Amino acid sequence: MSLKKGRVFSGARPTGRQHLGNYLGAIKNYVALQDEYDCVYCIVDLHALTTLETTLDLRNNTYEMALDWLAAGIRPQESIMFVQSQVPQVTELHTYLSMVTPMGKLTDLPTFKEKVREQPQNVNYGLLGYPVLMAADITLYKSHLVPVGVDQAPHLEFTRETVRSFNYRYNTNVLIEPQMKVTEFPKIIGLDGQQKMSKSLNNHIELASTPEETTQRVMSMVTDPARIRRTDPGNPDVCNVYSMHKVFSSADEVNMVNVECRRAGIGCVDCKKMLARNMNASLAPFRERREEFARNPDGVWDVLHEGAGRARAIAAQTIAEVKAAIGLAE
Ligand code: AMP
Ligand code: TRP
């Protein structure tokens, strides 16, 4: 019997190498929560099938992402790390949950409307059911806490409502209402200085990129748009380079940038060089660990297969309880 506080679950689509937004918004918490909770982390390849670009290279992207998670500090001896499609019970729970989900709730979700705008040629049934599958992920493992970036808030609220509807409909308390957990950086802005950092917008920095690539990307970051000449004073409050300094630089350096930028004492080029240096220094241990794990690809797949075995045991138990609560034949 575990003495921990409860269970944590999170998932992310296999988009390959993870970026700073994934790390600072979510993975950092995946790692930290292991000390106090039983953690289950899932590479949600079924969710990836809802959009065409994430259906490509699924195996390689799954592997690259697992490498990042391990290098970031997920401890597979304690925590479960697995691939969603290897625990098929989630699709069964998805079906049960879909019966207590009003259509209007799905079509009203801002995340669904955004996808309809982005891919009008591919508004598939799975896309509509995306949040139901996510609710199934979370509830299949009776999770109490879900570490995610703030963009997932509507999905978490949907999950909570679905749990209430299910438990009410079947007069049970078998499903647990989860809480959302964000980091101190719940929404990282991309290199464009405007939109959420994401791979599909190509405004990202990969954790595993080389120091040279990282520096090149940092140098391309958009700064305070009102600061045109080197001699113009800048406003760090509207500059994403400054936001990143707060993550990667020392308190003294952050303070210096804040003061010197406002009086044009430091230019954007020097400011970015300093950021790139600090970012590379901070990512160096991660990159070394990643290279070590990458020397043994079979070991990475073993972690995922073994994780799926442990996940299936929990899933089978929940499904049995759910079927009994609904009153389905044994
Ligand atoms: P995705 O790659 O979109 O499946 O996201 C995986 C996890 O990273 C989710 O918990 C997201 O909320 C989080 N995430 C993705 N992009 C960002 C970002 N720019 N800032 C903060 N969190 C993010
Ligand atoms: N929707 C999440 C994202 O896009 C991925 C996800 C699927 C997830 N199932 C989950 C996150 C369960 C947390 C818990 O990032």
GROMACS .gro file of C-alpha atoms and ligand atoms in nm:
model
  368
    1MET     CA    1   0.000   0.000   0.000
    2SER     CA    2   0.141   0.337  -0.102
    3LEU     CA    3   0.170   0.606   0.163
    4LYS     CA    4   0.158   0.887  -0.089
    5LYS     CA    5  -0.106   1.160  -0.101
    6GLY     CA    6  -0.296   1.030  -0.402
    7ARG     CA    7  -0.258   0.978  -0.774
    8VAL     CA    8  -0.135   1.218  -1.040
    9PHE     CA    9  -0.207   1.168  -1.408
   10SER     CA   10  -0.103   1.366  -1.710
   11GLY     CA   11  -0.082   1.310  -2.081
   12ALA     CA   12   0.067   1.475  -2.385
   13ARG     CA   13   0.038   1.401  -2.753
   14PRO     CA   14   0.343   1.241  -2.915
   15THR     CA   15   0.475   1.552  -3.085
   16GLY     CA   16   0.836   1.437  -3.065
   17ARG     CA   17   1.098   1.650  -2.899
   18GLN     CA   18   0.948   1.861  -2.624
   19HIS     CA   19   0.989   2.238  -2.610
   20LEU     CA   20   1.037   2.489  -2.331
   21GLY     CA   21   0.660   2.546  -2.309
   22ASN     CA   22   0.598   2.176  -2.246
   23TYR     CA   23   0.875   2.165  -1.990
   24LEU     CA   24   0.804   2.483  -1.796
   25GLY     CA   25   0.425   2.448  -1.819
   26ALA     CA   26   0.389   2.076  -1.746
   27ILE     CA   27   0.688   1.841  -1.731
   28LYS     CA   28   0.848   2.036  -1.446
   29ASN     CA   29   0.546   1.947  -1.234
   30TYR     CA   30   0.541   1.585  -1.358
   31VAL     CA   31   0.888   1.553  -1.208
   32ALA     CA   32   0.825   1.746  -0.885
   33LEU     CA   33   0.501   1.566  -0.799
   34GLN     CA   34   0.671   1.227  -0.794
   35ASP     CA   35   0.795   1.293  -0.441
   36GLU     CA   36   0.447   1.314  -0.296
   37TYR     CA   37   0.215   1.127  -0.533
   38ASP     CA   38   0.184   0.804  -0.727
   39CYS     CA   39   0.230   0.933  -1.079
   40VAL     CA   40   0.106   0.806  -1.413
   41TYR     CA   41   0.230   0.977  -1.731
   42CYS     CA   42   0.086   0.888  -2.067
   43ILE     CA   43   0.187   0.949  -2.427
   44VAL     CA   44  -0.159   0.996  -2.575
   45ASP     CA   45  -0.120   0.858  -2.926
   46LEU     CA   46  -0.496   0.809  -2.975
   47HIS     CA   47  -0.550   1.180  -2.919
   48ALA     CA   48  -0.280   1.245  -3.177
   49LEU     CA   49  -0.494   1.073  -3.443
   50THR     CA   50  -0.744   1.360  -3.431
   51THR     CA   51  -0.513   1.588  -3.630
   52LEU     CA   52  -0.329   1.490  -3.946
   53GLU     CA   53   0.014   1.634  -3.868
   54THR     CA   54   0.038   1.449  -3.536
   55THR     CA   55  -0.053   1.118  -3.705
   56LEU     CA   56   0.280   1.114  -3.889
   57ASP     CA   57   0.590   0.952  -3.740
   58LEU     CA   58   0.399   0.828  -3.436
   59ARG     CA   59   0.657   0.573  -3.324
   60ASN     CA   60   0.958   0.795  -3.356
   61ASN     CA   61   0.777   1.089  -3.193
   62THR     CA   62   0.671   0.863  -2.907
   63TYR     CA   63   1.030   0.753  -2.856
   64GLU     CA   64   1.171   1.108  -2.870
   65MET     CA   65   0.915   1.227  -2.619
   66ALA     CA   66   0.982   0.939  -2.382
   67LEU     CA   67   1.353   1.026  -2.397
   68ASP     CA   68   1.275   1.385  -2.297
   69TRP     CA   69   1.058   1.273  -2.007
   70LEU     CA   70   1.324   1.038  -1.876
   71ALA     CA   71   1.599   1.297  -1.917
   72ALA     CA   72   1.382   1.555  -1.740
   73GLY     CA   73   1.364   1.328  -1.437
   74ILE     CA   74   1.063   1.095  -1.456
   75ARG     CA   75   1.163   0.793  -1.248
   76PRO     CA   76   1.016   0.482  -1.414
   77GLN     CA   77   1.083   0.256  -1.115
   78GLU     CA   78   0.832   0.462  -0.916
   79SER     CA   79   0.612   0.630  -1.172
   80ILE     CA   80   0.424   0.471  -1.458
   81MET     CA   81   0.513   0.593  -1.807
   82PHE     CA   82   0.320   0.436  -2.093
   83VAL     CA   83   0.160   0.470  -2.437
   84GLN     CA   84  -0.217   0.526  -2.438
   85SER     CA   85  -0.304   0.279  -2.716
   86GLN     CA   86  -0.139  -0.003  -2.519
   87VAL     CA   87  -0.409   0.020  -2.252
   88PRO     CA   88  -0.727  -0.030  -2.457
   89GLN     CA   89  -0.961   0.001  -2.156
   90VAL     CA   90  -0.946   0.378  -2.204
   91THR     CA   91  -1.153   0.347  -2.522
   92GLU     CA   92  -1.413   0.145  -2.332
   93LEU     CA   93  -1.442   0.409  -2.059
   94HIS     CA   94  -1.459   0.672  -2.334
   95THR     CA   95  -1.774   0.499  -2.464
   96TYR     CA   96  -1.938   0.492  -2.120
   97LEU     CA   97  -1.855   0.857  -2.056
   98SER     CA   98  -1.986   0.960  -2.398
   99MET     CA   99  -2.335   0.851  -2.290
  100VAL     CA  100  -2.346   1.117  -2.018
  101THR     CA  101  -2.200   1.390  -2.240
  102PRO     CA  102  -2.438   1.640  -2.400
  103MET     CA  103  -2.337   1.721  -2.759
  104GLY     CA  104  -2.369   2.094  -2.696
  105LYS     CA  105  -2.099   2.086  -2.432
  106LEU     CA  106  -1.852   1.945  -2.682
  107THR     CA  107  -1.937   2.183  -2.963
  108ASP     CA  108  -1.919   2.480  -2.722
  109LEU     CA  109  -1.566   2.406  -2.600
  110PRO     CA  110  -1.317   2.677  -2.706
  111THR     CA  111  -1.057   2.408  -2.783
  112PHE     CA  112  -1.296   2.239  -3.029
  113LYS     CA  113  -1.391   2.570  -3.196
  114GLU     CA  114  -1.022   2.651  -3.238
  115LYS     CA  115  -0.957   2.317  -3.411
  116VAL     CA  116  -1.256   2.369  -3.641
  117ARG     CA  117  -1.104   2.701  -3.744
  118GLU     CA  118  -0.760   2.546  -3.790
  119GLN     CA  119  -0.864   2.235  -3.985
  120PRO     CA  120  -1.206   2.290  -4.146
  121GLN     CA  121  -1.131   2.006  -4.391
  122ASN     CA  122  -1.088   1.753  -4.108
  123VAL     CA  123  -1.356   1.805  -3.843
  124ASN     CA  124  -1.379   1.439  -3.746
  125TYR     CA  125  -1.589   1.261  -3.484
  126GLY     CA  126  -1.278   1.182  -3.280
  127LEU     CA  127  -1.196   1.551  -3.259
  128LEU     CA  128  -1.536   1.621  -3.110
  129GLY     CA  129  -1.483   1.341  -2.859
  130TYR     CA  130  -1.126   1.449  -2.773
  131PRO     CA  131  -1.223   1.583  -2.427
  132VAL     CA  132  -1.426   1.269  -2.350
  133LEU     CA  133  -1.118   1.056  -2.420
  134MET     CA  134  -0.914   1.287  -2.201
  135ALA     CA  135  -1.172   1.253  -1.922
  136ALA     CA  136  -1.144   0.876  -1.965
  137ASP     CA  137  -0.763   0.895  -1.933
  138ILE     CA  138  -0.785   1.083  -1.608
  139THR     CA  139  -1.069   0.891  -1.446
  140LEU     CA  140  -0.949   0.544  -1.553
  141TYR     CA  141  -0.661   0.590  -1.308
  142LYS     CA  142  -0.880   0.753  -1.039
  143SER     CA  143  -0.650   1.054  -1.051
  144HIS     CA  144  -0.668   1.335  -0.798
  145LEU     CA  145  -0.435   1.584  -0.959
  146VAL     CA  146  -0.357   1.670  -1.322
  147PRO     CA  147  -0.045   1.878  -1.400
  148VAL     CA  148  -0.096   2.066  -1.730
  149GLY     CA  149  -0.047   2.406  -1.892
  150VAL     CA  150  -0.329   2.656  -1.853
  151ASP     CA  151  -0.451   2.589  -2.210
  152GLN     CA  152  -0.597   2.265  -2.073
  153ALA     CA  153  -0.828   2.437  -1.821
  154PRO     CA  154  -1.147   2.392  -2.030
  155HIS     CA  155  -1.071   2.019  -2.066
  156LEU     CA  156  -1.018   1.981  -1.694
  157GLU     CA  157  -1.345   2.158  -1.617
  158PHE     CA  158  -1.516   1.931  -1.870
  159THR     CA  159  -1.369   1.626  -1.696
  160ARG     CA  160  -1.497   1.741  -1.359
  161GLU     CA  161  -1.847   1.795  -1.497
  162THR     CA  162  -1.839   1.456  -1.667
  163VAL     CA  163  -1.746   1.286  -1.341
  164ARG     CA  164  -2.039   1.456  -1.168
  165SER     CA  165  -2.278   1.357  -1.447
  166PHE     CA  166  -2.162   0.996  -1.447
  167ASN     CA  167  -2.172   0.956  -1.069
  168TYR     CA  168  -2.515   1.120  -1.055
  169ARG     CA  169  -2.662   0.917  -1.343
  170TYR     CA  170  -2.551   0.586  -1.194
  171ASN     CA  171  -2.583   0.686  -0.830
  172THR     CA  172  -2.223   0.599  -0.754
  173ASN     CA  173  -1.898   0.760  -0.645
  174VAL     CA  174  -1.670   0.534  -0.843
  175LEU     CA  175  -1.519   0.819  -1.049
  176ILE     CA  176  -1.307   1.088  -0.884
  177GLU     CA  177  -1.323   1.462  -0.961
  178PRO     CA  178  -0.967   1.571  -1.037
  179GLN     CA  179  -0.797   1.903  -0.962
  180MET     CA  180  -0.579   2.087  -1.212
  181LYS     CA  181  -0.223   2.182  -1.120
  182VAL     CA  182  -0.027   2.449  -1.306
  183THR     CA  183   0.336   2.557  -1.263
  184GLU     CA  184   0.455   2.913  -1.199
  185PHE     CA  185   0.481   2.940  -1.581
  186PRO     CA  186   0.139   2.818  -1.697
  187LYS     CA  187   0.164   2.978  -2.043
  188ILE     CA  188   0.499   3.021  -2.214
  189ILE     CA  189   0.497   3.260  -2.507
  190GLY     CA  190   0.684   3.166  -2.825
  191LEU     CA  191   0.968   3.335  -3.013
  192ASP     CA  192   0.717   3.563  -3.189
  193GLY     CA  193   0.652   3.727  -2.853
  194GLN     CA  194   0.277   3.688  -2.904
  195GLN     CA  195   0.141   3.337  -2.930
  196LYS     CA  196   0.168   3.034  -2.702
  197MET     CA  197   0.491   2.846  -2.768
  198SER     CA  198   0.404   2.546  -2.983
  199LYS     CA  199   0.565   2.318  -3.235
  200SER     CA  200   0.293   2.373  -3.494
  201LEU     CA  201   0.364   2.748  -3.496
  202ASN     CA  202   0.740   2.685  -3.516
  203ASN     CA  203   0.793   2.949  -3.247
  204HIS     CA  204   0.953   2.705  -3.007
  205ILE     CA  205   1.287   2.600  -2.861
  206GLU     CA  206   1.340   2.228  -2.815
  207LEU     CA  207   1.494   2.113  -2.489
  208ALA     CA  208   1.719   1.879  -2.684
  209SER     CA  209   1.838   2.125  -2.948
  210THR     CA  210   2.211   2.196  -2.970
  211PRO     CA  211   2.358   2.504  -2.798
  212GLU     CA  212   2.411   2.659  -3.143
  213GLU     CA  213   2.047   2.605  -3.250
  214THR     CA  214   1.929   2.738  -2.916
  215THR     CA  215   2.139   3.052  -2.948
  216GLN     CA  216   2.019   3.105  -3.304
  217ARG     CA  217   1.655   3.076  -3.194
  218VAL     CA  218   1.700   3.306  -2.897
  219MET     CA  219   1.862   3.566  -3.125
  220SER     CA  220   1.548   3.555  -3.344
  221MET     CA  221   1.313   3.638  -3.054
  222VAL     CA  222   1.081   3.935  -3.096
  223THR     CA  223   1.143   4.201  -2.827
  224ASP     CA  224   0.955   4.516  -2.725
  225PRO     CA  225   0.814   4.626  -3.065
  226ALA     CA  226   0.837   4.994  -2.965
  227ARG     CA  227   1.216   4.969  -2.923
  228ILE     CA  228   1.344   5.022  -3.275
  229ARG     CA  229   1.692   5.174  -3.235
  230ARG     CA  230   1.959   5.066  -2.990
  231THR     CA  231   1.932   5.409  -2.825
  232ASP     CA  232   1.554   5.379  -2.764
  233PRO     CA  233   1.466   5.288  -2.407
  234GLY     CA  234   1.279   4.953  -2.386
  235ASN     CA  235   0.997   4.817  -2.174
  236PRO     CA  236   1.084   4.476  -2.025
  237ASP     CA  237   0.725   4.429  -1.910
  238VAL     CA  238   0.616   4.366  -2.270
  239CYS     CA  239   0.929   4.175  -2.375
  240ASN     CA  240   0.936   3.795  -2.388
  241VAL     CA  241   1.318   3.793  -2.365
  242TYR     CA  242   1.281   3.952  -2.024
  243SER     CA  243   1.017   3.691  -1.925
  244MET     CA  244   1.267   3.421  -2.020
  245HIS     CA  245   1.543   3.590  -1.819
  246LYS     CA  246   1.316   3.549  -1.517
  247VAL     CA  247   1.322   3.174  -1.582
  248PHE     CA  248   1.688   3.121  -1.669
  249SER     CA  249   1.895   3.407  -1.526
  250SER     CA  250   2.007   3.496  -1.175
  251ALA     CA  251   1.816   3.752  -0.968
  252ASP     CA  252   2.102   4.001  -1.015
  253GLU     CA  253   2.098   3.960  -1.392
  254VAL     CA  254   1.719   3.996  -1.408
  255ASN     CA  255   1.746   4.312  -1.205
  256MET     CA  256   2.023   4.448  -1.426
  257VAL     CA  257   1.823   4.380  -1.745
  258ASN     CA  258   1.516   4.542  -1.595
  259VAL     CA  259   1.706   4.861  -1.508
  260GLU     CA  260   1.939   4.883  -1.808
  261CYS     CA  261   1.676   4.804  -2.075
  262ARG     CA  262   1.458   5.092  -1.952
  263ARG     CA  263   1.740   5.341  -1.995
  264ALA     CA  264   1.889   5.188  -2.311
  265GLY     CA  265   2.197   5.080  -2.115
  266ILE     CA  266   2.183   4.732  -2.266
  267GLY     CA  267   2.082   4.652  -2.625
  268CYS     CA  268   1.856   4.365  -2.734
  269VAL     CA  269   2.144   4.177  -2.898
  270ASP     CA  270   2.352   4.164  -2.581
  271CYS     CA  271   2.045   4.092  -2.373
  272LYS     CA  272   1.964   3.791  -2.593
  273LYS     CA  273   2.323   3.664  -2.592
  274MET     CA  274   2.314   3.661  -2.217
  275LEU     CA  275   1.983   3.475  -2.216
  276ALA     CA  276   2.112   3.215  -2.464
  277ARG     CA  277   2.420   3.156  -2.249
  278ASN     CA  278   2.213   3.103  -1.936
  279MET     CA  279   1.957   2.886  -2.114
  280ASN     CA  280   2.229   2.660  -2.254
  281ALA     CA  281   2.398   2.632  -1.915
  282SER     CA  282   2.072   2.537  -1.753
  283LEU     CA  283   1.983   2.279  -2.022
  284ALA     CA  284   2.329   2.117  -2.033
  285PRO     CA  285   2.267   1.850  -1.763
  286PHE     CA  286   1.935   1.759  -1.929
  287ARG     CA  287   2.106   1.716  -2.265
  288GLU     CA  288   2.375   1.493  -2.116
  289ARG     CA  289   2.117   1.268  -1.949
  290ARG     CA  290   1.923   1.250  -2.273
  291GLU     CA  291   2.227   1.131  -2.463
  292GLU     CA  292   2.280   0.860  -2.207
  293PHE     CA  293   1.924   0.729  -2.238
  294ALA     CA  294   1.950   0.750  -2.617
  295ARG     CA  295   2.238   0.501  -2.612
  296ASN     CA  296   1.986   0.231  -2.521
  297PRO     CA  297   1.665   0.269  -2.726
  298ASP     CA  298   1.543  -0.078  -2.625
  299GLY     CA  299   1.564   0.032  -2.262
  300VAL     CA  300   1.330   0.322  -2.337
  301TRP     CA  301   1.075   0.092  -2.504
  302ASP     CA  302   1.106  -0.151  -2.210
  303VAL     CA  303   1.012   0.132  -1.973
  304LEU     CA  304   0.700   0.204  -2.181
  305HIS     CA  305   0.595  -0.161  -2.213
  306GLU     CA  306   0.646  -0.229  -1.847
  307GLY     CA  307   0.452   0.090  -1.765
  308ALA     CA  308   0.162  -0.024  -1.986
  309GLY     CA  309   0.148  -0.353  -1.794
  310ARG     CA  310   0.117  -0.171  -1.463
  311ALA     CA  311  -0.137   0.072  -1.610
  312ARG     CA  312  -0.354  -0.214  -1.746
  313ALA     CA  313  -0.382  -0.363  -1.396
  314ILE     CA  314  -0.525  -0.037  -1.255
  315ALA     CA  315  -0.744   0.012  -1.563
  316ALA     CA  316  -0.898  -0.337  -1.539
  317GLN     CA  317  -0.997  -0.273  -1.178
  318THR     CA  318  -1.165   0.062  -1.257
  319ILE     CA  319  -1.349  -0.081  -1.557
  320ALA     CA  320  -1.488  -0.364  -1.342
  321GLU     CA  321  -1.618  -0.110  -1.090
  322VAL     CA  322  -1.760   0.115  -1.361
  323LYS     CA  323  -1.946  -0.173  -1.529
  324ALA     CA  324  -2.089  -0.280  -1.197
  325ALA     CA  325  -2.200   0.078  -1.124
  326ILE     CA  326  -2.375   0.103  -1.462
  327GLY     CA  327  -2.535  -0.238  -1.412
  328LEU     CA  328  -2.388  -0.408  -1.719
  329ALA     CA  329  -2.392  -0.787  -1.728
  330GLU     CA  330  -2.089  -0.954  -1.573
  331AMP     P1  331   0.086   1.932  -2.609
  331AMP     O1  332   0.223   1.915  -2.664
  331AMP     O2  333   0.007   2.045  -2.667
  331AMP     O3  334   0.009   1.800  -2.603
  331AMP     O4  335   0.105   1.977  -2.455
  331AMP     C1  336   0.164   1.894  -2.356
  331AMP     C2  337   0.161   1.967  -2.223
  331AMP     O5  338   0.240   2.086  -2.227
  331AMP     C3  339   0.020   2.014  -2.181
  331AMP     O6  340   0.009   2.000  -2.041
  331AMP     C4  341   0.018   2.158  -2.220
  331AMP     O7  342  -0.071   2.234  -2.142
  331AMP     C5  343   0.162   2.200  -2.193
  331AMP     N1  344   0.203   2.311  -2.282
  331AMP     C6  345   0.214   2.307  -2.417
  331AMP     N2  346   0.255   2.427  -2.466
  331AMP     C7  347   0.269   2.509  -2.358
  331AMP     C8  348   0.308   2.647  -2.342
  331AMP     N3  349   0.342   2.723  -2.446
  331AMP     N4  350   0.310   2.698  -2.217
  331AMP     C9  351   0.276   2.622  -2.109
  331AMP     N5  352   0.239   2.493  -2.118
  331AMP    C10  353   0.235   2.435  -2.240
  332TRP     N1  354  -0.517   1.744  -2.418
  332TRP     C1  355  -0.384   1.738  -2.366
  332TRP     C2  356  -0.295   1.833  -2.450
  332TRP     O1  357  -0.327   1.867  -2.560
  332TRP     C3  358  -0.326   1.598  -2.370
  332TRP     C4  359  -0.399   1.503  -2.281
  332TRP     C5  360  -0.472   1.394  -2.320
  332TRP     C6  361  -0.403   1.505  -2.140
  332TRP     N2  362  -0.520   1.328  -2.212
  332TRP     C7  363  -0.481   1.393  -2.100
  332TRP     C8  364  -0.351   1.592  -2.043
  332TRP     C9  365  -0.505   1.366  -1.966
  332TRP    C10  366  -0.376   1.564  -1.908
  332TRP    C11  367  -0.452   1.451  -1.870
  332TRP     O2  368  -0.189   1.868  -2.405
   0.00000   0.00000   0.00000
